[in-house]
């Protein structure tokens, strides 16, 4: 075997498994979904067709629009909340914690929960917010409440809290890594050129951390957007999200074509967000001297 | 000359680690001062103290007669060129240079004009709209310079500004820095560990060691009259030796690796174990026939030779030790006239050129 041929053989050998995997488990299912989305329901099953009825239904039935809007709203609140908590935390770790050891510990404190099952972490909030939960016991013990309240659980606020908690590591990690890469001398140069701490933050530190914020925001947003466990555990009757609706179309409702159409709409929304984020992420990238 | 910087008994400690200790130093307006020393000698700490990036543990710094010891960097009329240039990666070259003018409330149009002028001064006016990452190392260096001088600081601080450049570019930038200093007339304080850089550019060199100033003087003064063995070793190459001074025929007599030399004048006869030194280029090679009427003759065998273009550095074995001798290569010397390895070499050293050095530990 000649050298070039051998190199080509090895390249193919290394690349084939992931490509085949992606093709079978990503591309093919999407293609099937795409085909299904034009089929029609014929209760209790469905039959091949080519019609836009499913998409029409999504656009015209306010029920679906409302769920989509709610899902977007919750994803937005979760991402914003996570940013507002994660940025100061990461900033504190990178610039204020002087000891390398404590910085590592505090960083791991955020990341370590990722090793615990998602279900368990979401369930934790059920025990915190529930009628026999920690929050109620605490408020009872200090006398603010006279009997356990059920207002904390099973609503959108509970969902936003839970999802923010669950996905915040994905926000802290990218922000931490961009802040850590900002050379100390850049801030010093800004001070040297007459800027105070606040102005330096807005002129140097914040602009340079945009790629990290965008990356974290995108991840948190997309993860929340596709979540269907939190509505199950801590969401109330008004807490259904788009993923729950899709799941029910493939389950109880037995309307796979509509489910497929909804899933495709969701994919389009997520891809749009990722594309926009990608554009923002390029800002300031690869420019460190 | 009015004093622009007056440093009085300045001390900086990092926990228990010494940064600088009891430094007192005045710098004249318009002077080009270099802080020279090996890494860890406190030169960068001293520069950062002047810039306001470190806070003094004790002592005081005056700038233009005003006590600025506890002023933040933004409130001092000094600017710094950082070792890694510290250009803002998210701003264009022009915006980098104009950055420091924005805060002063300078109108936008004037910021642009002044930034362009500063870039012109360093020969980069055509890169105004480029991003810093598209520039070469030398160009980034120039942008950093332009950004620092555009504010017309009273003092420009330069922290090893040339260390990241390759040798040719470094020499070129040394000349440019010196020209810039003349052109803008600002006081320059430069930190370096490179003795050539210090000798080439400075009006005055301050040699530092372990947080203290060892010697301060004009480059030639430091080279010709180093105060002690440390300075002699750090600036240039020195053949150092110890000897007692015995009475001799025309003054003192000292011994260099077993060969007798006439002691330099001003040395007290009878003193023991004194540190002497002489520079390699002060030794003259003479022919064996001329040696009988020359004074202070050394004889040895050539052990090795480093050809360096404008000169050849000879390593001569003297029996009990080795001496380094620089032989200038002029156009009247061709290859066949260079001594051969193992050949006997006869040299002479003028007693005046033998330096009497203090012990390294003396301050």
XYZ file of C-alpha atoms in Angstrom:
652
model
C 0.000 0.000 0.000
C 1.427 3.390 -0.914
C 1.862 6.099 1.699
C -0.917 8.348 0.447
C -3.329 5.464 0.142
C -2.442 4.306 3.618
C -3.024 7.795 5.051
C -6.362 7.930 3.300
C -7.300 4.519 4.619
C -6.535 5.544 8.190
C -8.368 8.807 7.869
C -11.419 6.943 6.631
C -11.032 4.343 9.372
C -10.947 7.015 12.077
C -13.726 9.172 10.657
C -16.164 6.428 9.649
C -17.521 5.379 13.058
C -18.586 8.892 14.130
C -19.951 9.638 10.668
C -21.915 6.390 10.547
C -23.148 7.002 14.087
C -24.264 10.526 13.246
C -25.937 9.351 10.080
C -27.883 6.487 11.657
C -28.821 8.126 14.944
C -29.142 11.789 13.974
C -29.727 12.259 10.295
C -32.041 9.292 9.678
C -34.361 10.053 12.636
C -34.645 13.691 11.551
C -35.447 12.549 8.025
C -38.121 10.191 9.381
C -39.574 13.002 11.522
C -39.584 15.253 8.493
C -41.488 12.674 6.448
C -43.922 11.960 9.293
C -44.714 15.637 9.676
C -46.598 15.558 6.354
C -48.591 12.425 7.186
C -52.108 12.566 8.488
C -53.850 11.136 11.483
C -56.340 8.334 10.956
C -57.328 7.474 14.496
C -56.207 5.247 16.160
C -53.262 5.294 13.808
C -51.942 7.475 10.961
C -51.278 7.094 7.268
C -48.798 8.395 4.703
C -49.766 11.607 2.955
C -48.319 14.867 1.762
C -50.268 17.741 3.273
C -49.505 20.760 5.474
C -52.385 20.219 7.881
C -50.095 19.602 10.869
C -48.181 22.809 10.334
C -51.407 24.679 9.762
C -52.726 23.368 13.044
C -49.617 24.523 14.901
C -49.883 27.995 13.388
C -53.613 28.443 13.819
C -54.469 26.613 17.036
C -53.590 29.117 19.814
C -52.990 26.204 22.162
C -49.693 25.370 20.437
C -48.636 28.948 20.004
C -49.243 29.549 23.721
C -47.114 26.575 24.725
C -44.331 27.694 22.407
C -44.470 31.243 23.747
C -44.471 29.985 27.334
C -41.513 27.711 26.639
C -39.578 30.575 25.069
C -40.431 32.816 28.012
C -39.314 30.263 30.590
C -36.111 29.535 28.647
C -35.405 33.253 28.474
C -35.975 33.790 32.215
C -33.840 30.781 33.092
C -30.997 31.944 30.829
C -31.148 35.509 32.133
C -31.315 34.346 35.737
C -28.434 31.966 35.225
C -26.356 34.738 33.611
C -27.052 37.144 36.450
C -25.950 34.583 39.019
C -23.156 32.894 37.080
C -21.332 36.009 35.884
C -20.704 37.563 39.293
C -19.797 34.141 40.653
C -17.276 33.439 37.880
C -15.940 36.995 38.184
C -15.487 36.529 41.901
C -13.663 33.216 41.381
C -11.305 34.521 38.718
C -10.490 37.976 40.028
C -11.156 37.956 43.754
C -10.207 34.499 45.017
C -6.440 34.677 45.279
C -5.800 31.096 46.365
C -5.655 28.619 43.505
C -6.887 25.881 45.838
C -10.028 27.674 46.991
C -10.765 28.720 43.443
C -10.677 25.084 42.360
C -12.928 24.045 45.236
C -15.468 26.785 44.525
C -15.426 25.970 40.829
C -15.942 22.277 41.494
C -18.802 23.131 43.842
C -20.705 24.378 40.792
C -19.621 21.719 38.348
C -19.798 18.645 40.615
C -23.634 18.459 40.633
C -23.388 17.559 36.928
C -22.255 14.121 38.084
C -25.528 13.661 39.901
C -28.518 12.540 37.887
C -30.544 15.374 36.449
C -33.715 13.777 37.784
C -32.372 13.768 41.321
C -31.307 17.386 41.146
C -34.697 18.485 39.848
C -36.390 16.358 42.466
C -34.422 18.164 45.184
C -36.474 21.268 44.539
C -39.663 19.321 45.047
C -38.497 18.549 48.569
C -37.379 22.128 49.137
C -40.546 23.820 47.890
C -43.156 21.198 48.833
C -45.680 21.494 51.660
C -43.504 19.384 53.950
C -40.347 20.860 52.453
C -37.468 22.807 53.884
C -38.814 26.226 52.888
C -42.143 25.615 54.592
C -40.548 24.185 57.730
C -38.245 27.157 57.925
C -41.015 29.728 57.484
C -43.137 27.861 60.024
C -40.322 27.741 62.562
C -39.641 31.459 62.425
C -43.346 32.163 62.542
C -43.917 33.789 59.164
C -46.380 31.059 58.226
C -48.876 29.466 60.589
C -49.565 26.465 58.372
C -47.662 24.930 55.433
C -48.270 26.708 52.154
C -48.516 25.083 48.753
C -47.879 28.257 46.755
C -44.181 27.523 46.299
C -44.537 24.402 44.234
C -46.294 23.556 40.977
C -46.024 26.843 39.154
C -43.808 28.564 36.626
C -41.648 30.234 39.249
C -40.798 26.846 40.711
C -39.877 25.650 37.226
C -37.663 28.631 36.540
C -35.933 28.153 39.903
C -35.389 24.452 39.314
C -34.183 24.819 35.738
C -31.859 27.688 36.645
C -30.339 25.534 39.368
C -30.036 22.512 37.090
C -28.425 24.289 34.142
C -26.284 26.909 35.864
C -23.044 24.895 35.548
C -23.357 25.293 31.775
C -23.338 29.042 32.292
C -20.536 29.186 34.854
C -18.119 27.038 32.841
C -17.847 29.129 29.650
C -17.898 32.456 31.517
C -15.214 31.262 33.919
C -13.021 30.143 31.058
C -13.225 33.446 29.136
C -12.636 35.535 32.253
C -9.667 33.385 33.172
C -8.111 34.009 29.757
C -8.235 37.807 30.027
C -4.633 38.866 30.681
C -4.177 40.814 33.892
C -2.178 43.403 31.988
C -5.253 44.441 29.952
C -7.025 45.682 33.064
C -3.831 47.322 34.260
C -3.406 49.016 30.888
C -6.921 50.397 31.208
C -6.237 51.746 34.707
C -2.965 53.143 33.417
C -4.797 55.001 30.652
C -6.996 56.774 33.155
C -9.993 54.454 33.483
C -11.373 53.608 36.904
C -12.582 50.163 37.954
C -16.171 50.551 36.741
C -15.220 52.021 33.377
C -12.571 49.331 32.941
C -15.176 46.666 33.639
C -17.493 47.980 30.954
C -14.736 48.802 28.445
C -12.501 45.753 28.816
C -13.724 42.907 30.991
C -17.348 42.775 29.871
C -16.739 43.068 26.104
C -14.069 40.385 26.302
C -16.383 38.023 28.168
C -19.174 38.280 25.584
C -18.209 35.007 23.839
C -18.493 33.130 27.146
C -21.790 34.738 28.070
C -23.230 33.958 24.638
C -22.009 30.351 24.782
C -23.492 29.876 28.251
C -26.707 31.632 27.289
C -27.132 29.462 24.194
C -26.560 26.238 26.070
C -28.841 27.135 28.956
C -31.507 28.409 26.605
C -31.510 25.336 24.372
C -31.374 22.900 27.275
C -34.309 24.633 28.969
C -36.203 24.919 25.726
C -36.122 21.152 25.255
C -36.730 20.198 28.876
C -39.728 18.086 29.837
C -38.812 16.764 33.290
C -39.116 19.976 35.311
C -42.713 20.644 34.186
C -43.419 17.089 35.273
C -41.893 17.422 38.724
C -42.418 21.013 39.820
C -44.567 22.574 37.069
C -48.242 23.178 37.602
C -51.191 22.898 35.248
C -49.968 26.062 33.483
C -46.424 24.778 33.337
C -46.487 22.540 30.279
C -43.637 23.135 27.884
C -43.303 22.312 24.203
C -41.366 19.097 24.860
C -44.234 17.799 27.022
C -46.720 18.486 24.259
C -44.533 16.689 21.735
C -44.120 13.732 24.095
C -47.867 13.484 24.546
C -48.451 13.522 20.780
C -46.193 10.513 20.467
C -47.791 8.917 23.531
C -51.308 9.390 24.787
C -52.593 11.446 21.851
C -51.223 8.993 19.319
C -50.743 11.762 16.759
C -47.229 11.150 15.509
C -47.537 13.424 12.455
C -48.442 16.441 14.605
C -45.724 15.532 17.107
C -43.202 15.329 14.272
C -44.268 18.732 12.922
C -43.973 20.271 16.398
C -40.538 18.714 16.851
C -39.396 20.201 13.548
C -40.683 23.647 14.473
C -38.724 23.327 17.700
C -35.565 22.284 15.862
C -35.879 25.277 13.539
C -36.210 27.644 16.518
C -33.194 26.131 18.266
C -31.096 26.225 15.098
C -32.003 29.868 14.570
C -30.872 30.709 18.097
C -27.622 28.755 17.701
C -26.885 30.539 14.431
C -27.462 33.972 15.944
C -25.342 33.029 18.961
C -22.571 31.788 16.710
C -22.493 35.173 15.049
C -22.129 36.927 18.408
C -19.596 34.430 19.661
C -17.184 35.347 16.901
C -17.001 38.787 18.405
C -13.591 39.169 19.942
C -12.545 35.594 19.229
C -8.961 34.628 18.392
C -7.738 38.133 18.938
C -5.622 37.684 22.010
C -2.097 38.626 21.188
C 17.444 69.870 35.692
C 14.254 69.710 37.736
C 13.560 66.390 39.387
C 10.497 64.640 38.050
C 10.536 61.559 40.239
C 11.741 61.537 43.804
C 11.694 58.196 45.550
C 12.405 58.165 49.243
C 13.091 55.035 51.278
C 10.625 52.988 49.284
C 9.930 49.449 50.480
C 7.566 46.862 49.060
C 7.035 43.476 50.629
C 4.842 40.697 49.257
C 3.967 38.929 52.472
C 7.390 37.955 53.717
C 8.968 38.155 50.297
C 11.031 41.232 49.600
C 10.190 43.216 46.462
C 12.277 46.329 46.946
C 13.884 47.594 50.112
C 14.678 51.151 51.152
C 15.128 52.518 47.682
C 15.930 56.181 47.323
C 16.272 57.532 43.822
C 15.792 60.784 41.939
C 15.109 60.991 38.229
C 15.605 64.180 36.251
C 13.121 65.499 33.775
C 13.789 64.207 30.271
C 16.214 61.553 31.444
C 16.331 58.044 29.967
C 16.872 55.828 32.984
C 17.256 52.059 32.847
C 16.700 49.733 35.761
C 19.003 46.794 35.127
C 19.328 43.512 36.938
C 18.604 39.788 36.809
C 15.074 38.505 37.282
C 13.892 38.819 40.840
C 16.094 41.831 41.620
C 13.061 44.070 42.145
C 13.391 46.202 38.999
C 9.886 45.421 37.737
C 8.439 45.921 41.202
C 10.037 49.360 41.366
C 8.586 50.236 37.946
C 5.135 48.980 38.974
C 5.365 51.022 42.170
C 6.027 54.139 40.099
C 3.096 53.222 37.835
C 0.812 52.619 40.803
C 0.187 48.924 40.135
C 1.690 47.974 43.471
C 1.178 49.810 46.723
C 4.242 50.647 48.754
C 4.703 49.030 52.150
C 6.700 52.046 53.301
C 8.355 55.134 51.876
C 7.159 57.677 49.384
C 7.105 58.467 45.682
C 6.833 62.017 44.427
C 5.920 62.882 40.891
C 6.552 66.475 39.917
C 6.859 67.345 43.560
C 3.475 65.838 44.423
C 3.253 62.829 46.719
C 1.552 60.112 44.623
C 2.432 57.127 46.824
C -1.205 56.219 47.355
C -2.641 57.327 44.020
C -4.171 54.676 41.735
C -2.598 54.285 38.266
C -5.451 56.260 36.666
C -4.537 59.322 38.725
C -0.834 59.407 37.882
C 0.595 61.283 34.939
C 2.685 58.285 33.955
C 1.982 55.671 31.313
C 3.281 52.177 30.901
C 4.294 50.032 27.964
C 3.625 46.491 29.095
C 5.871 43.542 28.423
C 3.085 41.713 26.567
C 1.959 45.064 25.028
C -1.536 44.586 26.539
C -3.335 45.822 23.438
C -7.106 45.506 23.737
C -7.989 42.633 21.394
C -11.552 43.832 20.836
C -10.545 47.306 19.682
C -8.916 48.451 16.456
C -5.415 49.894 16.456
C -6.777 53.438 16.301
C -9.208 52.824 19.171
C -6.433 51.285 21.233
C -4.328 54.381 20.806
C -7.264 56.719 21.418
C -8.447 54.763 24.468
C -6.667 56.896 27.032
C -7.927 60.136 25.480
C -11.576 59.122 25.648
C -11.699 59.277 29.416
C -10.195 62.740 29.541
C -13.286 64.110 27.818
C -11.445 64.934 24.622
C -13.903 65.476 21.734
C -14.233 62.474 19.418
C -12.755 64.163 16.375
C -9.750 65.281 18.364
C -9.246 61.766 19.763
C -9.001 60.472 16.210
C -6.605 63.230 15.134
C -4.338 62.745 18.122
C -4.378 58.964 17.763
C -3.393 59.338 14.113
C -0.563 61.678 15.048
C 0.741 59.241 17.641
C 0.575 56.376 15.153
C 2.412 58.485 12.625
C 5.153 59.014 15.170
C 5.740 55.256 15.261
C 5.226 54.840 11.506
C 1.921 52.978 11.620
C -0.638 55.567 10.517
C -1.857 53.253 7.738
C -2.860 50.559 10.246
C -5.368 52.782 12.066
C -8.397 50.587 11.307
C -6.681 47.195 11.605
C -7.221 44.762 14.451
C -4.228 44.209 16.759
C -4.048 40.473 15.997
C -3.229 41.214 12.354
C -0.032 43.052 13.350
C 3.456 41.608 13.778
C 5.209 41.660 17.140
C 7.219 44.749 16.286
C 4.127 46.594 15.086
C 2.201 45.735 18.255
C 5.113 47.100 20.217
C 4.844 50.370 18.313
C 1.094 50.577 18.862
C 1.670 50.061 22.590
C 4.198 52.901 22.494
C 1.831 55.179 20.596
C -0.971 54.402 23.061
C 1.263 55.301 25.997
C 2.696 58.549 24.620
C -0.539 59.881 23.150
C -1.536 61.097 26.624
C 1.707 63.038 26.899
C 2.578 61.522 30.261
C 5.234 63.122 32.445
C 7.023 59.777 32.588
C 6.878 56.777 30.258
C 7.452 53.433 31.949
C 8.680 50.545 29.804
C 8.614 47.030 31.247
C 11.042 44.865 29.243
C 9.476 46.245 26.064
C 11.851 44.524 23.664
C 12.145 41.103 25.262
C 9.556 39.484 22.987
C 11.227 40.631 19.763
C 13.853 38.748 17.800
C 17.449 39.960 17.808
C 17.461 42.078 14.641
C 14.197 43.781 15.407
C 15.353 44.392 18.955
C 18.403 46.322 17.794
C 16.295 48.346 15.396
C 13.753 49.143 18.129
C 16.545 50.215 20.486
C 17.477 52.916 18.002
C 13.826 53.860 17.458
C 13.119 54.085 21.179
C 16.105 56.328 21.624
C 14.943 58.521 18.730
C 11.431 58.634 20.117
C 12.800 59.724 23.469
C 14.620 62.590 21.820
C 11.586 63.507 19.717
C 8.921 63.565 22.437
C 11.157 64.710 25.278
C 9.336 62.625 27.884
C 11.228 61.022 30.759
C 11.706 57.300 30.062
C 12.148 54.670 32.753
C 12.953 51.301 31.232
C 13.325 47.912 32.875
C 15.559 45.302 31.308
C 17.821 42.389 32.128
C 19.744 42.958 28.914
C 22.972 44.874 29.534
C 23.406 45.763 25.850
C 19.982 47.340 25.777
C 20.830 49.314 28.898
C 24.203 50.467 27.590
C 22.838 51.445 24.171
C 19.832 53.484 25.193
C 20.225 54.956 28.647
C 21.427 58.265 29.945
C 21.760 56.557 33.275
C 21.730 52.926 34.366
C 20.645 51.773 37.792
C 21.932 48.322 38.594
C 19.745 46.489 41.086
C 20.218 43.415 43.163
C 17.986 41.743 45.709
C 15.661 44.700 45.964
C 18.359 47.324 46.340
C 20.332 49.686 44.156
C 23.928 48.578 43.733
C 25.214 51.326 41.484
C 23.808 54.174 39.475
C 25.661 56.007 36.747
C 26.174 56.799 33.097
C 26.666 53.693 30.924
C 30.370 54.425 30.412
C 30.898 55.050 34.103
C 29.361 51.710 34.946
C 31.363 49.902 32.335
C 34.697 51.521 33.094
C 34.317 51.875 36.840
C 32.021 49.172 38.156
C 31.677 49.553 41.873
C 31.963 45.898 42.716
C 32.268 42.407 41.326
C 28.500 42.108 40.839
C 28.289 45.106 38.527
C 31.496 44.100 36.732
C 30.073 40.654 36.080
C 26.611 41.881 35.102
C 27.699 44.580 32.673
C 30.134 43.266 30.106
C 32.640 40.468 30.589
C 35.328 40.768 33.229
C 38.392 38.689 34.057
C 38.239 38.718 37.844
C 40.880 37.585 40.279
C 42.050 38.023 43.830
C 45.500 39.003 44.889
C 47.464 40.594 47.677
C 49.479 43.692 46.885
C 53.217 43.172 47.417
C 55.795 45.913 47.189
C 57.396 45.933 43.732
C 59.759 48.015 41.656
C 57.561 50.849 40.395
C 54.682 50.495 42.911
C 52.577 47.535 43.951
C 52.861 44.089 42.514
C 49.999 41.665 42.129
C 49.789 38.116 40.947
C 47.446 36.872 38.245
C 47.377 33.096 38.012
C 50.996 32.983 39.061
C 52.187 35.700 36.672
C 53.243 39.018 38.137
C 51.569 42.245 37.126
C 52.147 45.836 38.106
C 49.270 46.846 40.372
C 47.025 49.682 39.344
C 47.831 53.036 40.919
C 45.864 54.081 44.015
C 46.026 50.624 45.552
C 47.474 50.341 49.033
C 50.572 48.147 49.152
C 50.291 45.408 51.698
C 46.557 44.814 51.452
C 45.536 41.206 51.192
C 42.995 39.396 49.075
C 41.723 42.269 46.982
C 39.272 41.704 44.111
C 40.642 42.909 40.771
C 39.247 42.723 37.275
C 39.960 43.782 33.726
C 37.926 43.799 30.532
C 38.853 41.393 27.707
C 39.277 44.207 25.170
C 41.798 46.068 27.364
C 44.335 43.303 26.826
C 46.631 43.782 23.840
C 48.185 40.933 21.925
C 51.865 41.615 21.230
C 54.528 39.740 19.327
C 56.975 37.628 21.326
C 59.849 39.873 20.254
C 58.171 43.000 21.580
C 57.517 41.429 24.958
C 60.928 42.212 26.413
C 60.341 45.968 26.572
C 56.609 45.853 27.320
C 55.352 45.985 30.856
C 52.731 43.737 32.406
C 53.209 40.817 30.077
C 51.117 37.669 30.298
C 51.993 34.480 28.461
C 49.700 31.590 27.733
C 48.490 29.103 25.197
C 45.430 29.592 23.084
C 42.745 27.168 24.210
C 39.875 28.271 22.045
C 38.564 31.078 19.901
C 35.075 32.463 19.284
C 34.887 34.388 16.053
C 32.326 37.204 16.435
C 32.759 39.197 13.268
C 34.112 42.503 14.464
C 36.326 40.738 16.980
C 37.640 37.359 18.050
C 37.234 36.302 21.650
C 40.253 34.262 22.713
C 40.373 31.899 25.636
C 43.982 31.725 26.810
C 45.303 29.124 29.216
C 47.675 30.659 31.767
C 48.651 27.479 33.551
C 46.706 28.089 36.754
C 43.677 29.593 35.092
C 42.217 31.101 31.955
C 41.898 34.641 30.688
C 39.420 35.978 28.131
C 40.932 38.339 25.584
C 39.117 40.206 22.827
C 41.092 40.787 19.686
C 39.633 43.421 17.363
C 39.482 42.286 13.744
C 40.336 45.196 11.511
C 40.791 45.151 7.771
C 44.553 44.798 8.210
C 44.069 41.411 9.841
C 43.374 38.354 7.767
C 42.621 34.822 8.780
C 46.219 33.619 8.688
C 47.185 36.241 11.261
C 44.773 34.918 13.856
C 46.528 32.797 16.452
C 46.100 29.040 16.189
C 44.891 26.725 18.886
C 47.735 25.613 21.143
C 49.987 28.435 19.951
C 51.727 30.631 22.498
C 50.060 33.999 22.992
C 51.828 36.999 24.511
C 49.693 39.782 25.900
C 50.064 42.981 27.826
C 47.648 44.841 30.078
C 47.998 48.473 31.064
C 47.987 48.720 34.891
C 45.565 51.652 34.604
C 43.025 49.311 33.038
C 42.997 46.934 35.976
C 39.932 47.734 38.075
C 39.877 47.497 41.840
C 36.504 46.067 42.800
C 34.614 46.063 46.052
C 33.276 42.799 47.389
C 29.935 41.855 45.874
C 28.202 42.027 49.200
C 29.249 45.655 49.746
C 26.580 48.085 48.787
